[in-house]
């Protein structure tokens, strides 16, 4: 019996060793990652939910019209070789000639028309400023605008182009209809259920359907597509999965670049393995929101005191290591945007709320608050400054930020209780005003500053009714504010600052927003999240980390890696 | 009058028939447990239908939050775009949705995915289910066979070094959850020792192959299943070993074993025909019931090895709140557990003549 058992064990071990035999790695293949769903859940209709878009790497198979260089504020043309406003205030783009889709059809104005007509069918934001779209010639398209807008320009230019050969039929029918027509919803349903048999690429690489597995998919070179003639790779391997899934592959040098956010301990391990960590400001991060209906959080002195009482450098570091960078200017937008849009004089006059417990104490005392025998703060009614601070419990970095802020404020004499809330329920609680203090995001990963302010003044303020979970008003902040520059409606100014094309006028409005925010602190920014992309330079050659291209953090559009691929810069390290 | 009497007779006949059917079902053990199984499945599914809708967030919220964070548009705009993308009828009440779903279910139609409009839930299940059945089923069978063969010598030589070593291994194997084994396999031989490329063994088969009965595909599928199957085996093996040891120890004290030895039968005959068969009987019931849990036991392991089966699909459906997909998978899991128990009930008599004879009496 024992002999038989040993024999079976030896046989199993032998089979195991055969199964675990090392597999030879591919040759010059760019190895990157993005999560996707496999068919049948995943499909090739990139307009519909479930489509295999590959996030920022969508640029490789459905190329953008242009990319914004964040360091200079200038657009670099991609499929669009010429673009700009005409004298009538309409936007005109000219598509570069000589490129083709992987099904053989040429990239022309028809593709632009198809793409934007489908956007109209879906009700996309770009049509809020558009009154129509016109094909001027085979390669030129005119966007008829209700008013010129730098926001509309950005949305148009960062659009990923789709093939008219695939979507043209539905797009043409949509162009002939209006949303009030009977068949509009049926057409919309037809669009969402449309399943192209195979992907059609206009970029340098094409998805190979037969290679799609749960593990990865392959994109092969599309020589006729945009930038297909300047590529340094024959294939791109797209590994599938979120952070915990791709981390072992990076450690094992099977995967060479990821944009996934990684915890500080993993970052340290990668660094020990010689993997570079690339950091770019993401223009957003966690902030401390307060319910302005809760006394005395509606008092500006209290919010300012909180800002002074929290050491933001410590808070950022314990939350996300070197990628949690304390906010300096406290303007409601990132420090990078503040420096780009505000004059030196304006920057100098901003209060940076450096960690200073004495100033925090003075502010509370000036408001009539006092400490009890135990050193805890009491407001002018004799009530303790006791609040609940909620945070999305699944977000490790925001949880750490909440717990650290709680500890610091309690050390100062507040009585804060931190409570984790399921991450999908948490924003609903904020929309419904069902909170006292909460950690939510300030800012937005977008180079247009006005959009950063819409997080505080719109998303978390006054949307409770639409948001569905109640009839609350978010953080209950009155958007009509009075500050040292006068009275403004911050929501209106936020929207106005991204309209028009006069940069000076826009900067003036942004200054109003920045100064008023700095004075009133409707929500208290804690730190800005920086990327910690793992880049294995033993396999991939890109410019040094000091290059200005790395300002293009690009969670969606404008990503620096896809820009470098599209411009033929990214190459194997051994080239 | 005659017409009225005819109607009355017809009415009585129908009542009688219904009564007869109910009586037959009640008096027939097989029909009765089958009916109870169906009612159980309906109850679980109705509970699930309500429960998933009480969870925080919904399919729209998940995508709306992504758009709000990424683009900073108004909630209404994000909502409109997501609703268009999903093509959801947000005006339908929960009760309407329930009866719609129940009606479809009676026609064996599980509906279409919410987050991938136009994709049938049954197609998704068909895509993922076979891999879970294959990997977990193989792991279960291998561990069962190994457990029986390893458990018997543990009982025979109890107190020996072999017993101590195998008992320690069994306890350790049982105590460590399968996902810990999975992580250990990835980290130690995979990353630290570099015995294999982690990425190359991910997925259910190699890219570029067409599933079918060809050697290349079968070998590839076996290779990709190796790590998950090994994990399942090592995580379950201890349970079978300890169960078999316990069962064998009990049988060894039975009179018929002593009689068989006293009759001078060969040791091999006593082991296989008298001890082994009787000791393994209770384990067959345990195995039958375990089959029902096969489908639900691999969620985390499938995530760790990126070996996507029905467990991954369940996890994904919960994450994005895809109600229809989630209900489809839960229905499958419920039916598997209920019917495996039913199967165990109905077949045990076939395996053990003592039960059958007792039942006939």
CSV table of C-alpha atoms in Angstrom, one decimal, chain B residues 67-335:
chain,number,residue,atom,x,y,z
B,67,UNK,CA,-17.6,59.3,-15.5
B,68,UNK,CA,-18.1,61.9,-12.7
B,69,UNK,CA,-14.6,61.3,-11.4
B,70,UNK,CA,-13.0,61.2,-14.8
B,71,UNK,CA,-14.9,64.0,-16.6
B,72,UNK,CA,-16.5,66.2,-14.0
B,73,UNK,CA,-19.8,66.4,-15.9
B,74,UNK,CA,-23.1,66.9,-14.1
B,75,UNK,CA,-24.8,63.9,-12.5
B,76,UNK,CA,-27.7,64.2,-14.9
B,77,UNK,CA,-25.5,64.2,-17.9
B,78,UNK,CA,-23.5,61.2,-16.6
B,79,UNK,CA,-26.8,59.4,-15.8
B,80,UNK,CA,-28.2,60.1,-19.3
B,81,UNK,CA,-25.1,58.8,-21.0
B,82,UNK,CA,-24.9,55.7,-18.9
B,83,UNK,CA,-28.6,55.0,-19.3
B,84,UNK,CA,-28.2,55.3,-23.1
B,85,UNK,CA,-25.2,53.1,-23.0
B,86,UNK,CA,-27.0,50.4,-21.0
B,87,UNK,CA,-30.3,51.1,-22.7
B,88,UNK,CA,-32.0,50.5,-19.4
B,89,UNK,CA,-35.7,51.1,-18.7
B,90,UNK,CA,-35.3,52.9,-15.4
B,91,UNK,CA,-39.0,53.4,-15.1
B,92,UNK,CA,-39.8,49.7,-14.5
B,93,UNK,CA,-40.7,49.0,-10.9
B,94,UNK,CA,-38.9,46.3,-8.9
B,95,UNK,CA,-42.2,44.3,-8.9
B,96,UNK,CA,-42.5,44.6,-12.7
B,97,UNK,CA,-38.9,43.5,-13.0
B,98,UNK,CA,-39.5,40.5,-10.7
B,99,UNK,CA,-42.5,39.2,-12.7
B,100,UNK,CA,-40.8,39.9,-15.9
B,101,UNK,CA,-37.8,37.9,-14.7
B,102,UNK,CA,-39.9,35.1,-13.3
B,103,UNK,CA,-41.9,34.8,-16.6
B,104,UNK,CA,-38.7,34.7,-18.6
B,105,UNK,CA,-37.3,32.1,-16.2
B,106,UNK,CA,-40.3,29.8,-16.7
B,107,UNK,CA,-39.4,29.9,-20.4
B,108,UNK,CA,-35.8,29.1,-19.5
B,109,UNK,CA,-34.7,32.5,-20.6
B,110,UNK,CA,-32.2,34.1,-18.2
B,111,UNK,CA,-32.2,37.4,-20.0
B,112,UNK,CA,-29.4,39.6,-21.2
B,113,UNK,CA,-26.5,41.1,-19.3
B,114,UNK,CA,-27.2,44.6,-18.0
B,115,UNK,CA,-23.6,45.8,-18.4
B,116,UNK,CA,-23.1,44.2,-21.8
B,117,UNK,CA,-26.4,44.9,-23.5
B,118,UNK,CA,-27.3,42.2,-26.0
B,119,UNK,CA,-25.1,39.5,-24.5
B,120,UNK,CA,-27.3,36.6,-23.3
B,121,UNK,CA,-26.7,35.5,-19.7
B,122,UNK,CA,-26.8,31.9,-20.8
B,123,UNK,CA,-24.0,32.5,-23.3
B,124,UNK,CA,-21.9,34.0,-20.5
B,125,UNK,CA,-22.5,31.0,-18.3
B,126,UNK,CA,-21.7,28.7,-21.1
B,127,UNK,CA,-18.4,30.5,-21.6
B,128,UNK,CA,-17.3,30.3,-18.0
B,129,UNK,CA,-19.0,27.3,-16.4
B,130,UNK,CA,-17.0,24.4,-18.2
B,131,UNK,CA,-13.7,25.7,-16.8
B,132,UNK,CA,-14.8,25.7,-13.2
B,133,UNK,CA,-16.4,22.3,-13.6
B,134,UNK,CA,-13.2,21.0,-15.2
B,135,UNK,CA,-10.7,22.5,-12.7
B,136,UNK,CA,-12.6,22.1,-9.4
B,137,UNK,CA,-14.1,18.8,-10.5
B,138,UNK,CA,-10.7,17.4,-11.4
B,139,UNK,CA,-9.3,18.7,-8.1
B,140,UNK,CA,-12.1,17.2,-6.2
B,141,UNK,CA,-11.8,13.8,-7.8
B,142,UNK,CA,-8.0,13.6,-7.5
B,143,UNK,CA,-8.1,14.7,-3.9
B,144,UNK,CA,-10.9,12.2,-3.2
B,145,UNK,CA,-9.0,9.2,-4.7
B,146,UNK,CA,-5.7,10.3,-3.1
B,147,UNK,CA,-7.5,10.9,0.2
B,148,UNK,CA,-9.0,7.4,0.2
B,149,UNK,CA,-5.7,5.7,-0.6
B,150,UNK,CA,-3.8,7.8,1.9
B,151,UNK,CA,-6.4,7.6,4.7
B,152,UNK,CA,-6.5,3.8,4.8
B,153,UNK,CA,-2.8,3.3,5.7
B,154,UNK,CA,-3.2,6.1,8.3
B,155,UNK,CA,-5.8,4.0,10.0
B,156,UNK,CA,-4.0,0.7,9.5
B,157,UNK,CA,-0.7,1.9,10.9
B,158,UNK,CA,-2.2,4.4,13.4
B,159,UNK,CA,0.4,5.6,15.9
B,160,UNK,CA,3.2,5.0,13.4
B,161,UNK,CA,5.6,7.6,12.0
B,162,UNK,CA,3.6,7.4,8.7
B,163,UNK,CA,0.4,8.2,10.5
B,164,UNK,CA,2.0,11.1,12.4
B,165,UNK,CA,3.4,12.6,9.2
B,166,UNK,CA,0.2,12.2,7.2
B,167,UNK,CA,-2.0,13.4,10.0
B,168,UNK,CA,0.2,16.5,10.3
B,169,UNK,CA,0.0,17.1,6.6
B,170,UNK,CA,-3.8,16.5,6.6
B,171,UNK,CA,-4.4,19.0,9.4
B,172,UNK,CA,-2.1,21.6,7.8
B,173,UNK,CA,-3.8,21.1,4.4
B,174,UNK,CA,-7.3,21.4,5.9
B,175,UNK,CA,-6.4,24.4,8.0
B,176,UNK,CA,-4.9,26.6,5.2
B,177,UNK,CA,-7.5,28.1,2.9
B,178,UNK,CA,-7.2,27.4,-0.8
B,179,UNK,CA,-6.5,31.0,-1.7
B,180,UNK,CA,-3.5,31.0,0.7
B,181,UNK,CA,-2.1,27.9,-1.1
B,182,UNK,CA,-2.7,29.8,-4.4
B,183,UNK,CA,-0.8,32.8,-3.3
B,184,UNK,CA,2.0,30.7,-1.9
B,185,UNK,CA,2.3,28.9,-5.2
B,186,UNK,CA,2.5,32.2,-7.1
B,187,UNK,CA,5.0,33.8,-4.8
B,188,UNK,CA,7.4,31.0,-3.9
B,189,UNK,CA,8.0,28.8,-6.9
B,190,UNK,CA,6.6,31.4,-9.3
B,191,UNK,CA,8.3,34.7,-8.3
B,192,UNK,CA,11.1,33.7,-5.8
B,193,UNK,CA,12.3,30.5,-7.5
B,194,UNK,CA,11.2,31.3,-11.1
B,195,UNK,CA,10.2,27.7,-11.8
B,196,UNK,CA,7.7,28.9,-14.3
B,197,UNK,CA,6.4,32.1,-16.0
B,198,UNK,CA,3.3,33.2,-14.1
B,199,UNK,CA,1.8,34.9,-17.1
B,200,UNK,CA,2.2,32.0,-19.5
B,201,UNK,CA,0.1,29.8,-17.3
B,202,UNK,CA,-2.7,32.3,-16.9
B,203,UNK,CA,-6.0,31.9,-18.6
B,204,UNK,CA,-7.7,28.6,-19.5
B,205,UNK,CA,-5.7,27.8,-22.7
B,206,UNK,CA,-3.1,29.4,-24.9
B,207,UNK,CA,-4.0,32.3,-27.1
B,208,UNK,CA,-4.6,31.5,-30.8
B,209,UNK,CA,-6.0,28.0,-30.1
B,210,UNK,CA,-9.5,27.0,-31.1
B,211,UNK,CA,-11.3,25.0,-28.4
B,212,UNK,CA,-12.1,21.5,-29.6
B,213,UNK,CA,-11.1,17.9,-29.4
B,214,UNK,CA,-7.5,18.3,-30.6
B,215,UNK,CA,-4.3,17.4,-28.9
B,216,UNK,CA,-2.8,20.9,-28.9
B,217,UNK,CA,-5.9,22.4,-27.2
B,218,UNK,CA,-6.3,19.6,-24.7
B,219,UNK,CA,-2.6,19.7,-23.7
B,220,UNK,CA,-2.8,23.5,-23.4
B,221,UNK,CA,-6.0,23.3,-21.3
B,222,UNK,CA,-4.3,20.7,-19.0
B,223,UNK,CA,-1.2,22.9,-18.6
B,224,UNK,CA,-3.3,26.0,-17.7
B,225,UNK,CA,-5.4,24.0,-15.3
B,226,UNK,CA,-2.3,22.6,-13.5
B,227,UNK,CA,-1.9,25.3,-10.9
B,228,UNK,CA,-5.6,25.8,-10.0
B,229,UNK,CA,-6.1,22.0,-9.8
B,230,UNK,CA,-3.0,21.5,-7.7
B,231,UNK,CA,-4.3,24.2,-5.4
B,232,UNK,CA,-7.7,22.6,-5.1
B,233,UNK,CA,-6.1,19.2,-4.5
B,234,UNK,CA,-3.8,20.3,-1.8
B,235,UNK,CA,-6.5,22.3,-0.1
B,236,UNK,CA,-9.1,19.5,0.0
B,237,UNK,CA,-6.9,16.4,0.3
B,238,UNK,CA,-6.5,16.6,4.0
B,239,UNK,CA,-10.2,16.5,4.6
B,240,UNK,CA,-10.6,13.3,2.6
B,241,UNK,CA,-7.5,11.7,4.3
B,242,UNK,CA,-8.9,12.5,7.8
B,243,UNK,CA,-12.4,11.3,6.9
B,244,UNK,CA,-11.1,8.1,5.4
B,245,UNK,CA,-8.8,7.5,8.4
B,246,UNK,CA,-11.7,8.0,10.7
B,247,UNK,CA,-14.1,5.8,8.7
B,248,UNK,CA,-11.5,3.0,8.3
B,249,UNK,CA,-10.7,3.0,12.0
B,250,UNK,CA,-14.4,2.5,12.7
B,251,UNK,CA,-14.7,-0.3,10.2
B,252,UNK,CA,-11.6,-2.1,11.5
B,253,UNK,CA,-13.3,-2.7,14.8
B,254,UNK,CA,-16.4,-4.3,13.1
B,255,UNK,CA,-17.0,-8.0,13.7
B,256,UNK,CA,-17.2,-8.9,10.1
B,257,UNK,CA,-13.6,-7.8,9.6
B,258,UNK,CA,-12.4,-9.9,12.5
B,259,UNK,CA,-14.4,-12.8,11.1
B,260,UNK,CA,-12.9,-12.4,7.7
B,261,UNK,CA,-9.4,-12.4,9.1
B,262,UNK,CA,-10.3,-15.4,11.3
B,263,UNK,CA,-11.5,-17.2,8.1
B,264,UNK,CA,-7.9,-16.8,6.8
B,265,UNK,CA,-8.8,-14.6,3.9
B,266,UNK,CA,-5.9,-12.8,2.3
B,267,UNK,CA,-5.0,-9.4,3.7
B,268,UNK,CA,-5.5,-7.8,0.3
B,269,UNK,CA,-9.0,-9.2,0.1
B,270,UNK,CA,-9.9,-8.0,3.6
B,271,UNK,CA,-8.5,-4.6,2.9
B,272,UNK,CA,-10.3,-4.1,-0.5
B,273,UNK,CA,-13.5,-6.0,-0.1
B,274,UNK,CA,-14.3,-5.7,3.6
B,275,UNK,CA,-12.6,-2.6,4.9
B,276,UNK,CA,-12.1,-0.3,2.0
B,277,UNK,CA,-15.6,-0.6,0.5
B,278,UNK,CA,-17.4,-0.1,3.7
B,279,UNK,CA,-15.1,2.7,4.9
B,280,UNK,CA,-15.5,4.6,1.7
B,281,UNK,CA,-19.3,4.5,1.7
B,282,UNK,CA,-19.9,7.5,3.9
B,283,UNK,CA,-17.3,9.4,1.9
B,284,UNK,CA,-19.3,8.9,-1.3
B,285,UNK,CA,-22.2,10.8,0.2
B,286,UNK,CA,-19.8,13.5,1.2
B,287,UNK,CA,-18.4,13.6,-2.3
B,288,UNK,CA,-21.9,13.8,-3.9
B,289,UNK,CA,-22.8,16.8,-1.7
B,290,UNK,CA,-19.4,18.4,-2.4
B,291,UNK,CA,-20.1,18.3,-6.1
B,292,UNK,CA,-22.8,20.8,-5.5
B,293,UNK,CA,-20.4,23.2,-4.0
B,294,UNK,CA,-17.9,22.7,-6.8
B,295,UNK,CA,-19.2,25.7,-8.7
B,296,UNK,CA,-19.0,28.1,-5.8
B,297,UNK,CA,-15.7,27.1,-4.2
B,298,UNK,CA,-13.3,28.6,-6.7
B,299,UNK,CA,-14.0,32.3,-6.7
B,300,UNK,CA,-10.8,33.5,-5.1
B,301,UNK,CA,-8.6,30.8,-6.7
B,302,UNK,CA,-9.9,31.7,-10.1
B,303,UNK,CA,-9.0,35.4,-9.5
B,304,UNK,CA,-5.5,34.5,-8.2
B,305,UNK,CA,-4.6,32.4,-11.2
B,306,UNK,CA,-6.6,34.5,-13.7
B,307,UNK,CA,-8.4,31.2,-14.5
B,308,UNK,CA,-11.8,32.6,-15.3
B,309,UNK,CA,-14.7,30.3,-14.5
B,310,UNK,CA,-18.1,30.8,-13.1
B,311,UNK,CA,-16.6,32.0,-9.8
B,312,UNK,CA,-14.9,34.9,-11.5
B,313,UNK,CA,-18.0,35.7,-13.4
B,314,UNK,CA,-20.0,35.8,-10.2
B,315,UNK,CA,-17.4,38.1,-8.6
B,316,UNK,CA,-17.4,40.4,-11.7
B,317,UNK,CA,-21.2,40.5,-11.8
B,318,UNK,CA,-21.4,41.5,-8.1
B,319,UNK,CA,-18.7,44.2,-8.6
B,320,UNK,CA,-20.5,45.9,-11.4
B,321,UNK,CA,-24.0,45.1,-10.1
B,322,UNK,CA,-25.0,43.2,-13.2
B,323,UNK,CA,-28.3,41.9,-11.7
B,324,UNK,CA,-29.3,39.6,-14.5
B,325,UNK,CA,-25.9,37.9,-14.8
B,326,UNK,CA,-25.7,37.7,-11.0
B,327,UNK,CA,-29.2,36.1,-10.8
B,328,UNK,CA,-28.2,33.6,-13.6
B,329,UNK,CA,-25.1,32.5,-11.7
B,330,UNK,CA,-26.8,32.2,-8.4
B,331,UNK,CA,-29.6,30.1,-10.0
B,332,UNK,CA,-27.0,27.8,-11.3
B,333,UNK,CA,-25.2,27.5,-7.9
B,334,UNK,CA,-28.4,27.0,-6.1
B,335,UNK,CA,-29.6,24.3,-8.5
